[in-house]
C-alpha positions as YAML, in Angstrom:
chain: A
units: angstrom
residues:
- id: 1
  name: MET
  ca: [62.86, 95.95, 99.53]
- id: 2
  name: PRO
  ca: [64.54, 96.42, 96.22]
- id: 3
  name: THR
  ca: [67.39, 94.04, 95.30]
- id: 4
  name: VAL
  ca: [70.54, 94.92, 93.57]
- id: 5
  name: ALA
  ca: [69.25, 93.34, 90.38]
- id: 6
  name: ASP
  ca: [65.97, 95.30, 90.75]
- id: 7
  name: HIS
  ca: [67.83, 98.56, 91.14]
- id: 8
  name: TYR
  ca: [69.95, 98.00, 88.10]
- id: 9
  name: ASP
  ca: [67.00, 96.86, 86.00]
- id: 10
  name: LYS
  ca: [64.72, 99.70, 87.11]
- id: 11
  name: LEU
  ca: [67.25, 102.56, 86.94]
- id: 12
  name: LEU
  ca: [71.06, 102.15, 86.90]
- id: 13
  name: ALA
  ca: [71.81, 99.83, 83.90]
- id: 14
  name: GLU
  ca: [70.57, 102.38, 81.49]
- id: 15
  name: HIS
  ca: [73.03, 104.93, 82.75]
- id: 16
  name: TYR
  ca: [75.79, 102.64, 84.08]
- id: 17
  name: SER
  ca: [78.44, 103.13, 81.38]
- id: 18
  name: ARG
  ca: [77.99, 106.83, 81.13]
- id: 19
  name: MET
  ca: [79.16, 107.15, 84.81]
- id: 20
  name: PHE
  ca: [82.69, 106.01, 83.67]
- id: 21
  name: GLY
  ca: [83.11, 108.23, 80.52]
- id: 22
  name: ASP
  ca: [84.45, 106.81, 77.34]
- id: 23
  name: HIS
  ca: [84.11, 102.98, 77.26]
- id: 24
  name: ASP
  ca: [87.25, 102.31, 75.35]
- id: 25
  name: ALA
  ca: [89.33, 104.60, 77.62]
- id: 26
  name: LYS
  ca: [87.93, 102.68, 80.72]
- id: 27
  name: VAL
  ca: [89.01, 99.40, 79.09]
- id: 28
  name: ALA
  ca: [92.46, 100.82, 78.54]
- id: 29
  name: GLU
  ca: [92.64, 101.87, 82.08]
- id: 30
  name: GLN
  ca: [91.66, 98.43, 83.37]
- id: 31
  name: ARG
  ca: [94.11, 96.75, 81.00]
- id: 32
  name: ALA
  ca: [96.84, 98.99, 82.40]
- id: 33
  name: LEU
  ca: [95.78, 98.09, 85.92]
- id: 34
  name: PHE
  ca: [95.94, 94.25, 85.21]
- id: 35
  name: GLU
  ca: [99.30, 94.78, 83.55]
- id: 36
  name: ARG
  ca: [100.64, 96.81, 86.56]
- id: 37
  name: LEU
  ca: [99.40, 93.96, 88.93]
- id: 38
  name: GLY
  ca: [101.22, 91.36, 86.81]
- id: 39
  name: LEU
  ca: [97.93, 89.68, 85.68]
- id: 40
  name: ARG
  ca: [98.67, 88.75, 82.10]
- id: 41
  name: ALA
  ca: [97.99, 85.48, 80.23]
- id: 42
  name: GLY
  ca: [100.82, 83.13, 81.17]
- id: 43
  name: SER
  ca: [101.39, 84.85, 84.52]
- id: 44
  name: SER
  ca: [98.51, 83.20, 86.42]
- id: 45
  name: GLY
  ca: [97.71, 79.56, 87.32]
- id: 46
  name: GLY
  ca: [100.62, 77.67, 85.82]
- id: 47
  name: MET
  ca: [98.36, 76.41, 83.04]
- id: 48
  name: SER
  ca: [99.86, 75.39, 79.69]
- id: 49
  name: GLY
  ca: [98.39, 75.00, 76.27]
- id: 50
  name: GLY
  ca: [96.10, 77.55, 74.65]
- id: 51
  name: SER
  ca: [94.73, 80.72, 76.26]
- id: 52
  name: PRO
  ca: [94.21, 80.61, 79.99]
- id: 53
  name: GLU
  ca: [90.63, 80.92, 81.49]
- id: 54
  name: ALA
  ca: [89.48, 83.92, 83.40]
- id: 55
  name: ILE
  ca: [86.09, 84.66, 85.03]
- id: 56
  name: ASP
  ca: [84.84, 88.14, 85.44]
- id: 57
  name: LEU
  ca: [82.30, 88.14, 88.34]
- id: 58
  name: GLY
  ca: [79.86, 91.08, 87.94]
- id: 59
  name: CYS
  ca: [81.22, 92.08, 84.54]
- id: 60
  name: GLY
  ca: [78.75, 94.98, 83.87]
- id: 61
  name: SER
  ca: [79.23, 96.35, 80.40]
- id: 62
  name: GLY
  ca: [82.61, 94.64, 80.06]
- id: 63
  name: PHE
  ca: [85.47, 96.98, 81.05]
- id: 64
  name: GLN
  ca: [87.35, 94.27, 82.61]
- id: 65
  name: SER
  ca: [86.25, 91.37, 80.34]
- id: 66
  name: ILE
  ca: [87.39, 93.17, 77.25]
- id: 67
  name: ALA
  ca: [90.69, 94.15, 78.88]
- id: 68
  name: LEU
  ca: [91.42, 90.56, 79.98]
- id: 69
  name: ALA
  ca: [90.55, 89.23, 76.47]
- id: 70
  name: GLN
  ca: [92.90, 91.76, 75.02]
- id: 71
  name: LEU
  ca: [95.59, 90.44, 77.40]
- id: 72
  name: GLY
  ca: [95.19, 86.86, 75.98]
- id: 73
  name: PHE
  ca: [92.62, 85.28, 78.44]
- id: 74
  name: ARG
  ca: [89.55, 83.41, 77.41]
- id: 75
  name: VAL
  ca: [86.91, 85.12, 79.49]
- id: 76
  name: THR
  ca: [83.62, 84.06, 81.07]
- id: 77
  name: ALA
  ca: [81.66, 87.25, 81.80]
- id: 78
  name: VAL
  ca: [78.94, 86.94, 84.45]
- id: 79
  name: ASP
  ca: [76.24, 89.47, 85.38]
- id: 80
  name: THR
  ca: [72.52, 89.61, 86.12]
- id: 81
  name: SER
  ca: [71.76, 92.68, 83.95]
- id: 82
  name: ASP
  ca: [70.42, 91.86, 80.38]
- id: 83
  name: ARG
  ca: [71.00, 95.51, 79.36]
- id: 84
  name: LEU
  ca: [74.67, 95.58, 80.41]
- id: 85
  name: LEU
  ca: [75.32, 92.18, 78.89]
- id: 86
  name: ALA
  ca: [73.84, 93.28, 75.65]
- id: 87
  name: GLU
  ca: [76.21, 96.19, 75.67]
- id: 88
  name: LEU
  ca: [79.16, 93.89, 76.23]
- id: 89
  name: GLU
  ca: [77.96, 91.62, 73.46]
- id: 90
  name: ALA
  ca: [77.86, 94.59, 71.10]
- id: 91
  name: ARG
  ca: [81.36, 95.65, 72.03]
- id: 92
  name: ARG
  ca: [83.35, 92.38, 72.40]
- id: 93
  name: GLY
  ca: [83.71, 91.89, 68.67]
- id: 94
  name: PRO
  ca: [85.89, 88.73, 67.88]
- id: 95
  name: LEU
  ca: [87.39, 88.69, 71.38]
- id: 96
  name: ALA
  ca: [87.21, 85.42, 73.40]
- id: 97
  name: VAL
  ca: [84.42, 86.52, 75.80]
- id: 98
  name: GLU
  ca: [81.62, 84.10, 76.73]
- id: 99
  name: ILE
  ca: [78.62, 85.90, 78.24]
- id: 100
  name: VAL
  ca: [76.65, 84.26, 81.02]
- id: 101
  name: ARG
  ca: [73.62, 85.78, 82.54]
- id: 102
  name: GLY
  ca: [73.25, 84.73, 86.16]
- id: 103
  name: ASP
  ca: [74.19, 85.16, 89.71]
- id: 104
  name: LEU
  ca: [77.97, 85.17, 90.27]
- id: 105
  name: LEU
  ca: [77.79, 82.72, 93.18]
- id: 106
  name: ASP
  ca: [75.77, 80.31, 91.08]
- id: 107
  name: ALA
  ca: [78.25, 80.74, 88.25]
- id: 108
  name: LEU
  ca: [81.13, 79.77, 90.46]
- id: 109
  name: GLU
  ca: [79.47, 76.60, 91.59]
- id: 110
  name: ARG
  ca: [78.07, 75.40, 88.09]
- id: 111
  name: SER
  ca: [81.38, 74.86, 86.49]
- id: 112
  name: ASP
  ca: [84.46, 72.82, 87.43]
- id: 113
  name: THR
  ca: [86.63, 74.35, 84.69]
- id: 114
  name: PRO
  ca: [89.79, 75.60, 86.44]
- id: 115
  name: CYS
  ca: [90.57, 79.29, 85.94]
- id: 116
  name: ALA
  ca: [94.00, 80.93, 85.97]
- id: 117
  name: LEU
  ca: [92.26, 84.22, 87.08]
- id: 118
  name: ALA
  ca: [89.06, 85.40, 88.72]
- id: 119
  name: VAL
  ca: [88.31, 89.07, 88.98]
- id: 120
  name: CYS
  ca: [85.53, 90.97, 90.91]
- id: 121
  name: MET
  ca: [86.06, 94.54, 90.18]
- id: 122
  name: GLY
  ca: [84.55, 98.03, 90.53]
- id: 123
  name: ASP
  ca: [82.48, 97.89, 93.72]
- id: 124
  name: THR
  ca: [80.73, 94.55, 92.97]
- id: 125
  name: LEU
  ca: [81.77, 92.75, 96.16]
- id: 126
  name: PRO
  ca: [79.70, 94.91, 98.57]
- id: 127
  name: HIS
  ca: [76.62, 94.23, 96.28]
- id: 128
  name: LEU
  ca: [76.46, 90.67, 97.65]
- id: 129
  name: GLY
  ca: [73.56, 90.04, 100.08]
- id: 130
  name: SER
  ca: [75.54, 89.31, 103.23]
- id: 131
  name: LYS
  ca: [78.94, 88.63, 104.60]
- id: 132
  name: SER
  ca: [78.29, 84.96, 104.44]
- id: 133
  name: ASP
  ca: [77.78, 85.41, 100.70]
- id: 134
  name: VAL
  ca: [81.22, 87.09, 100.48]
- id: 135
  name: GLU
  ca: [82.70, 84.10, 102.24]
- id: 136
  name: ARG
  ca: [80.81, 81.75, 99.89]
- id: 137
  name: MET
  ca: [82.22, 83.73, 96.87]
- id: 138
  name: PHE
  ca: [85.74, 83.40, 98.24]
- id: 139
  name: ALA
  ca: [85.29, 79.63, 98.74]
- id: 140
  name: GLY
  ca: [83.95, 79.28, 95.21]
- id: 141
  name: CYS
  ca: [86.95, 81.16, 93.74]
- id: 142
  name: ALA
  ca: [89.29, 78.91, 95.86]
- id: 143
  name: ARG
  ca: [87.56, 75.83, 94.28]
- id: 144
  name: ARG
  ca: [87.58, 77.33, 90.78]
- id: 145
  name: LEU
  ca: [91.08, 78.63, 90.54]
- id: 146
  name: ALA
  ca: [93.87, 76.45, 89.27]
- id: 147
  name: PRO
  ca: [96.89, 75.98, 91.66]
- id: 148
  name: GLY
  ca: [98.87, 79.20, 91.42]
- id: 149
  name: GLY
  ca: [95.87, 81.14, 89.98]
- id: 150
  name: HIS
  ca: [94.92, 84.60, 91.10]
- id: 151
  name: LEU
  ca: [91.91, 86.46, 92.36]
- id: 152
  name: ALA
  ca: [91.88, 90.28, 91.87]
- id: 153
  name: LEU
  ca: [89.33, 92.40, 93.83]
- id: 154
  name: THR
  ca: [88.49, 95.95, 94.16]
- id: 155
  name: PHE
  ca: [85.89, 97.38, 96.51]
- id: 156
  name: ARG
  ca: [85.07, 100.57, 98.36]
- id: 157
  name: ASP
  ca: [85.87, 100.80, 102.03]
- id: 158
  name: LEU
  ca: [82.55, 102.05, 103.44]
- id: 159
  name: THR
  ca: [83.27, 101.48, 107.17]
- id: 160
  name: ARG
  ca: [83.70, 105.24, 107.92]
- id: 161
  name: ASP
  ca: [80.47, 107.27, 108.06]
- id: 162
  name: LEU
  ca: [80.41, 110.28, 105.85]
- id: 163
  name: GLU
  ca: [78.41, 113.17, 107.42]
- id: 164
  name: GLY
  ca: [76.24, 116.12, 106.15]
- id: 165
  name: VAL
  ca: [76.62, 117.11, 102.57]
- id: 166
  name: ASP
  ca: [79.52, 114.73, 102.11]
- id: 167
  name: ARG
  ca: [76.91, 112.00, 101.75]
- id: 168
  name: PHE
  ca: [75.79, 113.54, 98.44]
- id: 169
  name: ILE
  ca: [78.22, 112.39, 95.72]
- id: 170
  name: PRO
  ca: [78.11, 113.80, 92.27]
- id: 171
  name: VAL
  ca: [78.39, 110.87, 89.69]
- id: 172
  name: HIS
  ca: [77.80, 112.29, 86.19]
- id: 173
  name: ASP
  ca: [76.53, 115.58, 84.55]
- id: 174
  name: SER
  ca: [75.84, 116.27, 80.85]
- id: 175
  name: ALA
  ca: [73.41, 118.47, 78.93]
- id: 176
  name: ASP
  ca: [70.67, 115.84, 79.37]
- id: 177
  name: VAL
  ca: [71.48, 113.67, 82.30]
- id: 178
  name: ILE
  ca: [72.53, 114.49, 85.90]
- id: 179
  name: MET
  ca: [73.34, 111.73, 88.34]
- id: 180
  name: THR
  ca: [73.76, 112.02, 92.08]
- id: 181
  name: CYS
  ca: [74.33, 109.42, 94.81]
- id: 182
  name: PHE
  ca: [73.13, 109.79, 98.43]
- id: 183
  name: LEU
  ca: [74.28, 107.54, 101.22]
- id: 184
  name: GLU
  ca: [72.53, 106.52, 104.43]
- id: 185
  name: TYR
  ca: [74.60, 104.58, 106.95]
- id: 186
  name: GLU
  ca: [73.29, 101.60, 108.77]
- id: 187
  name: PRO
  ca: [75.31, 99.28, 111.15]
- id: 188
  name: GLU
  ca: [76.13, 96.67, 108.51]
- id: 189
  name: THR
  ca: [75.23, 98.28, 105.28]
- id: 190
  name: VAL
  ca: [75.05, 101.54, 103.46]
- id: 191
  name: LYS
  ca: [71.71, 102.49, 101.86]
- id: 192
  name: VAL
  ca: [72.66, 103.84, 98.41]
- id: 193
  name: HIS
  ca: [70.16, 106.16, 96.72]
- id: 194
  name: ASP
  ca: [70.78, 106.90, 93.01]
- id: 195
  name: LEU
  ca: [69.00, 110.07, 91.83]
- id: 196
  name: VAL
  ca: [68.88, 110.46, 88.00]
- id: 197
  name: HIS
  ca: [67.58, 113.76, 86.34]
- id: 198
  name: THR
  ca: [66.91, 113.40, 82.67]
- id: 199
  name: ARG
  ca: [66.00, 116.12, 80.28]
- id: 200
  name: GLY
  ca: [63.17, 115.38, 77.81]
- id: 201
  name: ARG
  ca: [64.13, 115.58, 74.20]
- id: 202
  name: GLU
  ca: [60.85, 117.12, 73.05]
- id: 203
  name: ASP
  ca: [59.87, 119.49, 75.85]
- id: 204
  name: GLY
  ca: [63.17, 120.02, 77.64]
- id: 205
  name: ARG
  ca: [61.68, 119.27, 80.99]
- id: 206
  name: TRP
  ca: [63.72, 117.50, 83.74]
- id: 207
  name: THR
  ca: [62.40, 114.33, 85.21]
- id: 208
  name: LEU
  ca: [63.64, 112.61, 88.37]
- id: 209
  name: SER
  ca: [63.95, 108.96, 88.77]
- id: 210
  name: ALA
  ca: [65.27, 107.40, 91.99]
- id: 211
  name: SER
  ca: [65.89, 103.96, 93.44]
- id: 212
  name: PHE
  ca: [68.08, 102.47, 96.23]
- id: 213
  name: TYR
  ca: [69.85, 99.37, 97.21]
- id: 214
  name: ARG
  ca: [72.17, 98.34, 100.10]
- id: 215
  name: LYS
  ca: [75.92, 97.78, 100.01]
- id: 216
  name: LEU
  ca: [77.90, 95.85, 102.61]
- id: 217
  name: ARG
  ca: [80.25, 97.72, 104.83]
- id: 218
  name: LEU
  ca: [83.43, 95.59, 104.45]
- id: 219
  name: SER
  ca: [86.66, 96.48, 106.06]
- id: 220
  name: PRO
  ca: [89.90, 95.58, 104.24]
- id: 221
  name: ASP
  ca: [91.15, 93.67, 107.27]
- id: 222
  name: TRP
  ca: [88.08, 91.52, 107.34]
- id: 223
  name: VAL
  ca: [88.18, 90.75, 103.76]
- id: 224
  name: CYS
  ca: [91.82, 89.81, 103.92]
- id: 225
  name: ASP
  ca: [91.09, 87.53, 106.84]
- id: 226
  name: ARG
  ca: [88.21, 85.79, 105.04]
- id: 227
  name: LEU
  ca: [90.33, 85.34, 101.93]
- id: 228
  name: ASP
  ca: [93.13, 83.76, 104.01]
- id: 229
  name: ALA
  ca: [90.55, 81.37, 105.56]
- id: 230
  name: ALA
  ca: [89.41, 80.30, 102.17]
- id: 231
  name: GLY
  ca: [93.09, 79.48, 101.15]
- id: 232
  name: LEU
  ca: [93.62, 82.57, 99.09]
- id: 233
  name: ARG
  ca: [96.78, 84.27, 100.22]
- id: 234
  name: VAL
  ca: [96.90, 88.12, 99.77]
- id: 235
  name: ILE
  ca: [100.02, 89.04, 97.81]
- id: 236
  name: HIS
  ca: [99.11, 92.61, 97.06]
- id: 237
  name: ARG
  ca: [97.16, 95.22, 98.89]
- id: 238
  name: GLU
  ca: [96.60, 98.90, 98.20]
- id: 239
  name: ILE
  ca: [94.10, 101.65, 99.08]
- id: 240
  name: ALA
  ca: [93.68, 104.75, 97.11]
- id: 241
  name: ARG
  ca: [90.96, 107.31, 97.75]
- id: 242
  name: GLY
  ca: [88.90, 104.70, 99.47]
- id: 243
  name: LEU
  ca: [89.20, 102.04, 96.75]
- id: 244
  name: VAL
  ca: [90.80, 98.84, 98.00]
- id: 245
  name: THR
  ca: [92.69, 96.62, 95.53]
- id: 246
  name: LEU
  ca: [93.64, 93.12, 96.44]
- id: 247
  name: VAL
  ca: [95.33, 90.28, 94.62]
- id: 248
  name: THR
  ca: [95.46, 86.84, 96.03]
- id: 249
  name: LEU
  ca: [97.32, 83.60, 95.16]
- id: 250
  name: ALA
  ca: [95.66, 80.17, 95.27]
- id: 251
  name: ALA
  ca: [97.77, 77.50, 96.95]
- id: 252
  name: ARG
  ca: [99.80, 75.39, 94.61]
- id: 253
  name: SER
  ca: [99.41, 71.58, 94.79]
...
């Protein structure tokens, strides 16, 4: 059974950033999102002195990490993919981004440094292995956040089954790469198949590479309930085209 890390190492990491188009444009989009949500340095955690700390859980190639550093945070960027972290390292320049290779749950438990902000963006949350891991992550964020700090989440609501050809999702197409995603629905998870066709530079022939992994089917109501149980009060909730965005507030002492 391939793990999420296996899937990224084998197939997806090589093509990850191209799925989102221009990297700088995606960073600017995420910066605008954080600003719209009121998540700027000085607005989270009530911490004084120097730049506030933020942790980016499942940072990928750094869309959110770079945006947060541009907004004045000192960012710890956590991911399991060497390839994506190398891309982030090449792009971060002089920005205050510390790169950590490892599991996001372990990263939350290894450090006691209080954070003004934690983010878990894109569709990272359903990549966790079980609902108990989701609860463990929320508990870890609650411990790690300074009083008055924020947690920002985005994830796909996969609770409704797509049917027929709707299960085939175009992801990217260019002269040399075509990416398609196919979904199989199971009671608690969705089996996500990534199909990548690449054209050879020398002979022009197309080659198919494919792999799959499972995502959790998390309802917004369940996630909000578990956040509240962890002591993280939801202060912003929106759903647009199936993408759920939540912002929580950690209890003040």
